[in-house]
Amino acid sequence: MRHKLQNYALKLCNDSLDAEDVVQEVLIKLWNQRDKLNEYRNLESLAMSITHNHCIDICRTRKAAAVSYENVQLADKKEYLPDTILEIKDECSLMKIIIDSLPPIQRTIIYMKDVEGYEAEEIGEITGCAPETIRSNLSRGRKKVREKYFQVIKERRNKI
């Protein structure tokens, strides 16, 4: 489960050192509660929930930096011209900014659904939200992202 927690924390924190710290804290917390763990129905959901909460705490104390050039993965960089790579990176940065501007629950749900690939029921177990709430927030979040994205693109074209 450590690898899964590490990947999830890394995606939320965007920093490998922070992600490692979060996972260490989660594992220590679970270890300290080892006598009570059999009371929980799903240990993985508990661990993911604790990881999520620790990451949110880190994000609240420190604003996330914009996506760096190295963080965006391209299938084969050799196929792209440098200006195309910069355009793609700019688009990724824009999407990150837009998603980061969403309310925390919508941002989290979009990340878990669209990046991590969790199902609504799994997200519900981790976040404590009902599946209907998950689907509703996902729909609203995606709509906001789409609207904001097209608004920014339109503004950029009007400047040209």
XYZ file of N, CA, C and O in Angstrom:
640
model
N 0.820 -1.186 0.000
C 0.000 0.000 0.000
C 0.873 1.261 0.000
O 0.431 2.317 -0.433
N 2.108 1.148 0.470
C 3.012 2.300 0.549
C 3.196 2.954 -0.812
O 3.153 4.182 -0.929
N 3.377 2.158 -1.847
C 3.599 2.700 -3.190
C 2.375 3.497 -3.659
O 2.512 4.586 -4.228
N 1.202 2.971 -3.410
C -0.028 3.654 -3.810
C -0.188 4.965 -3.042
O -0.545 6.000 -3.621
N 0.096 4.940 -1.737
C 0.037 6.159 -0.931
C 1.055 7.187 -1.429
O 0.768 8.381 -1.500
N 2.235 6.718 -1.754
C 3.308 7.596 -2.250
C 2.878 8.274 -3.555
O 3.043 9.488 -3.713
N 2.313 7.513 -4.471
C 1.873 8.085 -5.745
C 0.756 9.097 -5.540
O 0.742 10.161 -6.152
N -0.186 8.758 -4.679
C -1.303 9.665 -4.410
C -0.796 10.961 -3.766
O -1.167 12.061 -4.184
N 0.061 10.837 -2.773
C 0.617 12.017 -2.100
C 1.441 12.855 -3.071
O 1.381 14.089 -3.043
N 2.184 12.209 -3.938
C 2.992 12.933 -4.916
C 2.112 13.738 -5.861
O 2.408 14.892 -6.184
N 1.014 13.152 -6.295
C 0.101 13.864 -7.195
C -0.550 15.055 -6.498
O -0.730 16.107 -7.103
N -0.891 14.903 -5.229
C -1.536 15.999 -4.508
C -0.553 17.095 -4.111
O -0.881 18.275 -4.163
N 0.645 16.699 -3.709
C 1.625 17.667 -3.210
C 2.521 18.247 -4.307
O 3.084 19.325 -4.136
N 2.690 17.517 -5.382
C 3.602 17.925 -6.463
C 5.041 18.080 -5.991
O 5.796 18.871 -6.549
N 5.403 17.379 -4.950
C 6.762 17.453 -4.427
C 7.103 16.106 -3.803
O 6.408 15.643 -2.898
N 8.174 15.484 -4.285
C 8.503 14.136 -3.826
C 8.902 14.111 -2.355
O 8.590 13.151 -1.643
N 9.574 15.158 -1.870
C 9.960 15.184 -0.456
C 8.734 15.334 0.446
O 8.633 14.662 1.470
N 7.822 16.212 0.063
C 6.581 16.355 0.824
C 5.784 15.060 0.800
O 5.223 14.644 1.818
N 5.720 14.434 -0.362
C 4.981 13.181 -0.492
C 5.572 12.108 0.422
O 4.833 11.382 1.097
N 6.884 12.023 0.457
C 7.547 11.051 1.322
C 7.249 11.345 2.788
O 6.965 10.431 3.568
N 7.294 12.624 3.167
C 6.968 13.007 4.548
C 5.537 12.629 4.903
O 5.267 12.131 5.998
N 4.615 12.880 3.984
C 3.212 12.554 4.225
C 3.050 11.054 4.444
O 2.393 10.623 5.401
N 3.646 10.256 3.577
C 3.516 8.795 3.691
C 4.119 8.314 5.010
O 3.530 7.461 5.694
N 5.255 8.882 5.384
C 5.860 8.508 6.669
C 4.913 8.815 7.829
O 4.722 7.990 8.722
N 4.310 9.998 7.805
C 3.372 10.380 8.865
C 2.160 9.456 8.890
O 1.678 9.073 9.961
N 1.659 9.112 7.718
C 0.497 8.223 7.637
C 0.844 6.856 8.209
O 0.077 6.287 9.007
N 1.980 6.323 7.812
C 2.366 5.001 8.303
C 2.601 5.004 9.811
O 2.229 4.045 10.506
N 3.170 6.085 10.325
C 3.360 6.194 11.778
C 2.005 6.253 12.480
O 1.793 5.596 13.500
N 1.096 7.043 11.918
C -0.239 7.153 12.507
C -0.939 5.790 12.509
O -1.553 5.405 13.503
N -0.835 5.071 11.396
C -1.448 3.739 11.333
C -0.788 2.785 12.330
O -1.465 1.985 12.975
N 0.517 2.870 12.446
C 1.232 2.002 13.381
C 0.785 2.277 14.815
O 0.561 1.358 15.594
N 0.635 3.556 15.140
C 0.220 3.922 16.492
C -1.220 3.484 16.788
O -1.587 3.331 17.947
N -2.004 3.280 15.743
C -3.387 2.837 15.903
C -3.555 1.352 15.580
O -4.669 0.881 15.385
N -2.480 0.624 15.511
C -2.524 -0.769 15.047
C -3.490 -1.647 15.843
O -4.076 -2.569 15.302
N -3.680 -1.342 17.128
C -4.597 -2.146 17.941
C -6.056 -1.901 17.568
O -6.915 -2.741 17.841
N -6.342 -0.757 16.946
C -7.719 -0.391 16.605
C -8.033 -0.590 15.123
O -9.163 -0.379 14.700
N -7.056 -0.970 14.330
C -7.254 -1.055 12.878
C -8.281 -2.106 12.474
O -8.920 -1.964 11.429
N -8.458 -3.140 13.273
C -9.439 -4.165 12.911
C -10.875 -3.648 13.016
O -11.800 -4.285 12.525
N -11.066 -2.466 13.602
C -12.393 -1.861 13.680
C -12.805 -1.226 12.346
O -13.981 -0.953 12.139
N -11.847 -0.981 11.488
C -12.124 -0.326 10.209
C -12.451 -1.370 9.152
O -11.795 -2.414 9.050
N -13.448 -1.053 8.355
C -13.904 -1.974 7.309
C -12.899 -2.050 6.165
O -12.649 -3.118 5.616
N -12.306 -0.911 5.796
C -11.402 -0.870 4.654
C -10.143 -0.096 5.043
O -10.155 1.134 5.085
N -9.073 -0.807 5.312
C -7.817 -0.196 5.756
C -7.219 0.703 4.674
O -6.677 1.759 4.969
N -7.350 0.294 3.421
C -6.803 1.102 2.335
C -7.523 2.452 2.241
O -6.881 3.485 2.057
N -8.829 2.450 2.389
C -9.586 3.702 2.371
C -9.175 4.604 3.522
O -9.050 5.816 3.352
N -8.957 4.019 4.677
C -8.500 4.790 5.832
C -7.147 5.427 5.535
O -6.952 6.621 5.764
N -6.220 4.641 5.017
C -4.882 5.152 4.710
C -4.937 6.245 3.643
O -4.248 7.268 3.758
N -5.763 6.050 2.628
C -5.893 7.065 1.579
C -6.513 8.338 2.141
O -6.113 9.448 1.781
N -7.482 8.196 3.012
C -8.132 9.350 3.618
C -7.151 10.141 4.483
O -7.096 11.379 4.422
N -6.357 9.457 5.281
C -5.356 10.121 6.113
C -4.322 10.815 5.217
O -3.932 11.960 5.471
N -3.905 10.138 4.153
C -2.955 10.726 3.206
C -3.538 11.982 2.583
O -2.869 13.022 2.507
N -4.770 11.886 2.147
C -5.450 13.030 1.545
C -5.467 14.212 2.508
O -5.127 15.343 2.140
N -5.843 13.974 3.745
C -5.931 15.044 4.732
C -4.579 15.679 5.020
O -4.472 16.904 5.144
N -3.533 14.864 5.102
C -2.193 15.409 5.317
C -1.759 16.273 4.129
O -1.148 17.329 4.312
N -2.055 15.827 2.935
C -1.695 16.603 1.740
C -2.439 17.932 1.689
O -1.858 18.964 1.341
N -3.708 17.900 2.032
C -4.493 19.141 2.065
C -3.887 20.107 3.071
O -3.770 21.310 2.806
N -3.472 19.604 4.224
C -2.838 20.458 5.227
C -1.567 21.108 4.684
O -1.325 22.296 4.900
N -0.782 20.339 3.956
C 0.448 20.879 3.377
C 0.111 21.951 2.337
O 0.735 23.012 2.302
N -0.872 21.680 1.500
C -1.263 22.640 0.468
C -1.803 23.931 1.074
O -1.605 25.007 0.520
N -2.473 23.819 2.187
C -3.009 25.015 2.840
C -1.896 25.877 3.414
O -2.013 27.096 3.450
N -0.838 25.255 3.902
C 0.235 26.024 4.508
C 1.195 26.598 3.472
O 1.905 27.543 3.757
N 1.196 26.027 2.307
C 2.122 26.491 1.273
C 1.441 26.384 -0.075
O 0.959 25.329 -0.446
N 1.398 27.482 -0.788
C 0.757 27.452 -2.105
C 1.622 26.643 -3.062
O 2.835 26.769 -3.078
N 0.938 25.827 -3.862
C 1.661 24.997 -4.818
C 2.266 25.861 -5.910
O 1.672 26.830 -6.375
N 3.477 25.503 -6.302
C 4.143 26.213 -7.387
C 3.519 25.802 -8.713
O 2.873 24.761 -8.822
N 3.687 26.626 -9.708
C 3.175 26.290 -11.041
C 3.886 25.045 -11.553
O 4.973 24.704 -11.116
N 3.256 24.356 -12.473
C 3.838 23.143 -13.035
C 5.168 23.491 -13.689
O 5.261 24.420 -14.484
N 6.201 22.762 -13.317
C 7.507 23.033 -13.898
C 7.640 22.338 -15.254
O 6.892 21.418 -15.573
N 8.592 22.780 -16.000
C 8.844 22.248 -17.332
C 9.053 20.741 -17.289
O 8.578 20.002 -18.138
N 9.744 20.244 -16.260
C 10.076 18.821 -16.170
C 8.892 17.958 -15.745
O 8.896 16.753 -15.952
N 7.875 18.549 -15.113
C 6.768 17.756 -14.589
C 5.796 17.266 -15.649
O 5.026 16.355 -15.396
N 5.776 17.902 -16.799
C 4.837 17.503 -17.836
C 5.501 16.428 -18.693
O 6.575 16.610 -19.216
N 4.824 15.303 -18.801
C 5.370 14.175 -19.547
C 4.807 14.159 -20.966
O 3.597 14.244 -21.150
N 5.678 14.061 -21.934
C 5.266 13.923 -23.321
C 5.644 12.528 -23.788
O 6.650 11.967 -23.360
N 4.839 11.976 -24.656
C 5.068 10.604 -25.125
C 6.475 10.444 -25.695
O 7.218 9.566 -25.297
N 6.847 11.262 -26.625
C 8.184 11.207 -27.214
C 8.578 12.624 -27.601
O 8.152 13.139 -28.626
N 9.401 13.240 -26.790
C 9.767 14.645 -26.989
C 10.493 14.869 -28.316
O 10.506 15.972 -28.830
N 11.073 13.826 -28.866
C 11.802 13.968 -30.124
C 10.872 14.333 -31.281
O 11.292 14.897 -32.266
N 9.588 13.987 -31.148
C 8.629 14.257 -32.213
C 8.150 15.700 -32.226
O 7.502 16.124 -33.161
N 8.431 16.453 -31.163
C 7.915 17.798 -31.031
C 9.024 18.833 -31.186
O 10.133 18.646 -30.722
N 8.668 19.940 -31.819
C 9.576 21.072 -31.885
C 9.567 21.772 -30.533
O 8.583 21.708 -29.806
N 10.639 22.471 -30.192
C 10.688 23.140 -28.884
C 9.522 24.094 -28.632
O 9.001 24.142 -27.514
N 9.084 24.827 -29.660
C 7.967 25.747 -29.439
C 6.665 24.985 -29.170
O 5.819 25.428 -28.394
N 6.516 23.808 -29.775
C 5.335 22.986 -29.517
C 5.363 22.465 -28.086
O 4.323 22.452 -27.406
N 6.521 22.052 -27.615
C 6.660 21.581 -26.238
C 6.287 22.701 -25.274
O 5.557 22.485 -24.305
N 6.748 23.914 -25.542
C 6.413 25.043 -24.675
C 4.919 25.337 -24.684
O 4.337 25.664 -23.642
N 4.287 25.219 -25.844
C 2.838 25.422 -25.922
C 2.090 24.380 -25.097
O 1.140 24.702 -24.377
N 2.527 23.132 -25.193
C 1.895 22.057 -24.424
C 2.087 22.306 -22.931
O 1.148 22.173 -22.136
N 3.271 22.695 -22.543
C 3.552 22.975 -21.134
C 2.714 24.151 -20.645
O 2.214 24.139 -19.515
N 2.527 25.151 -21.499
C 1.704 26.304 -21.149
C 0.257 25.872 -20.934
O -0.407 26.312 -19.987
N -0.245 25.007 -21.798
C -1.605 24.496 -21.655
C -1.749 23.701 -20.352
O -2.754 23.840 -19.641
N -0.756 22.893 -20.033
C -0.799 22.114 -18.790
C -0.770 23.032 -17.576
O -1.491 22.802 -16.602
N 0.050 24.060 -17.631
C 0.100 25.027 -16.536
C -1.245 25.722 -16.373
O -1.721 25.917 -15.252
N -1.853 26.095 -17.480
C -3.161 26.742 -17.444
C -4.195 25.814 -16.810
O -4.966 26.226 -15.940
N -4.205 24.550 -17.215
C -5.167 23.603 -16.660
C -4.944 23.415 -15.162
O -5.899 23.361 -14.385
N -3.688 23.358 -14.752
C -3.389 23.208 -13.326
C -3.895 24.416 -12.552
O -4.514 24.272 -11.495
N -3.670 25.601 -13.068
C -4.138 26.823 -12.407
C -5.661 26.820 -12.305
O -6.228 27.154 -11.260
N -6.313 26.441 -13.386
C -7.784 26.411 -13.385
C -8.297 25.392 -12.373
O -9.193 25.687 -11.574
N -7.737 24.200 -12.387
C -8.184 23.164 -11.454
C -7.881 23.568 -10.014
O -8.699 23.364 -9.125
N -6.721 24.185 -9.786
C -6.377 24.638 -8.434
C -7.309 25.733 -7.934
O -7.421 25.953 -6.730
N -7.976 26.433 -8.846
C -8.888 27.508 -8.432
C -10.271 26.969 -8.029
O -11.086 27.721 -7.503
N -10.516 25.701 -8.270
C -11.797 25.097 -7.900
C -11.916 24.971 -6.381
O -10.903 24.938 -5.680
N -13.137 24.867 -5.889
C -13.301 24.575 -4.460
C -12.589 23.255 -4.136
O -12.497 22.359 -4.987
N -12.067 23.122 -2.920
C -11.258 21.943 -2.573
C -11.908 20.603 -2.895
O -11.243 19.711 -3.414
N -13.188 20.444 -2.626
C -13.824 19.138 -2.860
C -13.887 18.825 -4.349
O -13.618 17.701 -4.767
N -14.197 19.826 -5.188
C -14.244 19.596 -6.636
C -12.839 19.301 -7.170
O -12.662 18.399 -7.991
N -11.858 20.046 -6.697
C -10.467 19.831 -7.120
C -10.035 18.413 -6.772
O -9.466 17.694 -7.596
N -10.325 17.981 -5.561
C -9.937 16.645 -5.111
C -10.632 15.563 -5.924
O -10.005 14.597 -6.360
N -11.918 15.729 -6.144
C -12.687 14.715 -6.868
C -12.226 14.619 -8.320
O -12.067 13.518 -8.848
N -11.985 15.753 -8.967
C -11.490 15.719 -10.349
C -10.151 14.999 -10.404
O -9.914 14.165 -11.277
N -9.277 15.315 -9.474
C -7.972 14.657 -9.454
C -8.122 13.147 -9.266
O -7.541 12.356 -10.010
N -8.906 12.754 -8.261
C -9.030 11.331 -7.965
C -9.697 10.568 -9.106
O -9.301 9.444 -9.413
N -10.693 11.173 -9.736
C -11.424 10.496 -10.815
C -10.633 10.500 -12.121
O -10.441 9.458 -12.751
N -10.178 11.681 -12.536
C -9.590 11.819 -13.866
C -8.097 11.490 -13.931
O -7.607 11.115 -14.986
N -7.393 11.620 -12.808
C -5.956 11.326 -12.816
C -5.689 9.951 -12.224
O -5.011 9.127 -12.830
N -6.233 9.719 -11.031
C -5.980 8.455 -10.345
C -6.860 7.312 -10.847
O -6.535 6.154 -10.656
N -8.013 7.643 -11.428
C -8.875 6.608 -11.985
C -9.787 5.923 -10.985
O -10.288 4.826 -11.241
N -10.023 6.549 -9.847
C -10.931 5.968 -8.866
C -12.368 6.052 -9.352
O -12.737 6.959 -10.083
N -13.192 5.114 -8.886
C -14.626 5.138 -9.158
C -15.297 6.005 -8.097
O -14.722 6.257 -7.036
N -16.519 6.444 -8.380
C -17.239 7.337 -7.460
C -17.381 6.717 -6.068
O -17.229 7.411 -5.055
N -17.650 5.426 -6.010
C -17.821 4.763 -4.722
C -16.519 4.775 -3.925
O -16.528 4.975 -2.710
N -15.393 4.551 -4.591
C -14.094 4.569 -3.920
C -13.755 5.975 -3.426
O -13.257 6.142 -2.311
N -14.040 6.961 -4.261
C -13.794 8.352 -3.864
C -14.659 8.682 -2.650
O -14.209 9.350 -1.713
N -15.885 8.190 -2.655
C -16.784 8.412 -1.531
C -16.248 7.836 -0.232
O -16.345 8.456 0.827
N -15.677 6.637 -0.310
C -15.106 6.020 0.883
C -13.936 6.837 1.417
O -13.771 6.988 2.622
N -13.121 7.361 0.516
C -11.942 8.117 0.922
C -12.314 9.496 1.450
O -11.797 9.948 2.470
N -13.224 10.173 0.758
C -13.573 11.548 1.128
C -14.723 11.629 2.113
O -14.924 12.676 2.736
N -15.500 10.559 2.239
C -16.651 10.580 3.128
C -17.900 11.153 2.475
O -18.897 11.406 3.135
N -17.869 11.366 1.169
C -19.018 11.907 0.435
C -19.820 10.769 -0.192
O -19.272 9.724 -0.529
N -21.110 11.010 -0.365
C -21.970 10.034 -1.028
C -21.630 9.986 -2.520
O -21.209 11.004 -3.093
N -21.810 8.827 -3.181
C -21.507 8.730 -4.618
C -22.250 9.769 -5.458
O -21.692 10.298 -6.422
N -23.487 10.093 -5.079
C -24.241 11.108 -5.824
C -23.569 12.476 -5.694
O -23.519 13.245 -6.647
N -23.065 12.766 -4.505
C -22.347 14.024 -4.268
C -21.069 14.059 -5.094
O -20.718 15.102 -5.655
N -20.408 12.916 -5.171
C -19.175 12.822 -5.968
C -19.489 13.137 -7.424
O -18.827 13.970 -8.043
N -20.500 12.484 -7.975
C -20.847 12.702 -9.381
C -21.277 14.140 -9.637
O -20.901 14.747 -10.644
N -22.020 14.711 -8.716
C -22.479 16.092 -8.861
C -21.301 17.067 -8.831
O -21.197 17.966 -9.684
N -20.403 16.893 -7.866
C -19.229 17.769 -7.783
C -18.286 17.582 -8.968
O -17.690 18.538 -9.438
N -18.179 16.363 -9.436
C -17.347 16.093 -10.606
C -17.909 16.807 -11.824
O -17.170 17.475 -12.567
N -19.200 16.718 -12.022
C -19.852 17.376 -13.153
C -19.693 18.892 -13.076
O -19.316 19.546 -14.049
N -19.959 19.457 -11.894
C -19.829 20.905 -11.729
C -18.384 21.356 -11.907
O -18.125 22.386 -12.525
N -17.457 20.593 -11.359
C -16.043 20.940 -11.474
C -15.571 20.916 -12.914
O -14.886 21.843 -13.370
N -15.930 19.862 -13.633
C -15.542 19.774 -15.043
C -16.146 20.913 -15.852
O -15.493 21.470 -16.740
N -17.392 21.270 -15.547
C -18.047 22.365 -16.255
C -17.313 23.676 -15.996
O -17.062 24.456 -16.929
N -16.927 23.926 -14.752
C -16.191 25.145 -14.410
C -14.833 25.186 -15.114
O -14.418 26.230 -15.611
N -14.153 24.049 -15.139
C -12.851 23.982 -15.805
C -13.013 24.304 -17.283
O -12.262 25.103 -17.848
N -13.997 23.686 -17.915
C -14.248 23.905 -19.340
C -14.557 25.379 -19.618
O -13.973 25.986 -20.526
N -15.463 25.960 -18.820
C -15.845 27.362 -19.027
C -14.662 28.296 -18.841
O -14.437 29.197 -19.652
N -13.899 28.097 -17.774
C -12.746 28.959 -17.488
C -11.679 28.811 -18.576
O -11.085 29.791 -19.012
N -11.454 27.583 -19.022
C -10.458 27.337 -20.057
C -10.819 28.104 -21.338
O -9.989 28.812 -21.897
N -12.069 27.955 -21.782
C -12.473 28.646 -23.002
C -12.480 30.163 -22.823
O -12.184 30.902 -23.754
N -12.779 30.628 -21.631
C -12.727 32.058 -21.346
C -11.298 32.582 -21.479
O -11.062 33.618 -22.108
N -10.343 31.874 -20.912
C -8.934 32.287 -20.985
C -8.441 32.245 -22.429
O -7.760 33.164 -22.887
N -8.788 31.197 -23.162
C -8.381 31.076 -24.565
C -8.960 32.231 -25.377
O -8.264 32.848 -26.202
N -10.219 32.556 -25.149
C -10.859 33.661 -25.855
C -10.161 34.982 -25.535
O -9.905 35.791 -26.440
N -9.835 35.197 -24.263
C -9.123 36.422 -23.855
C -7.750 36.503 -24.531
O -7.336 37.577 -24.961
N -7.069 35.386 -24.612
C -5.748 35.365 -25.255
C -5.858 35.704 -26.738
O -5.038 36.429 -27.278
N -6.870 35.163 -27.394
C -7.053 35.442 -28.837
C -7.410 36.904 -29.082
O -7.016 37.488 -30.082
N -8.183 37.494 -28.169
C -8.570 38.903 -28.317
C -7.373 39.827 -28.158
O -7.379 40.940 -28.700
N -6.358 39.397 -27.437
C -5.151 40.217 -27.242
C -4.268 40.216 -28.483
O -3.471 41.103 -28.677
N -4.415 39.189 -29.302
C -3.560 39.059 -30.491
C -4.000 39.940 -31.596
O -4.838 40.533 -31.868
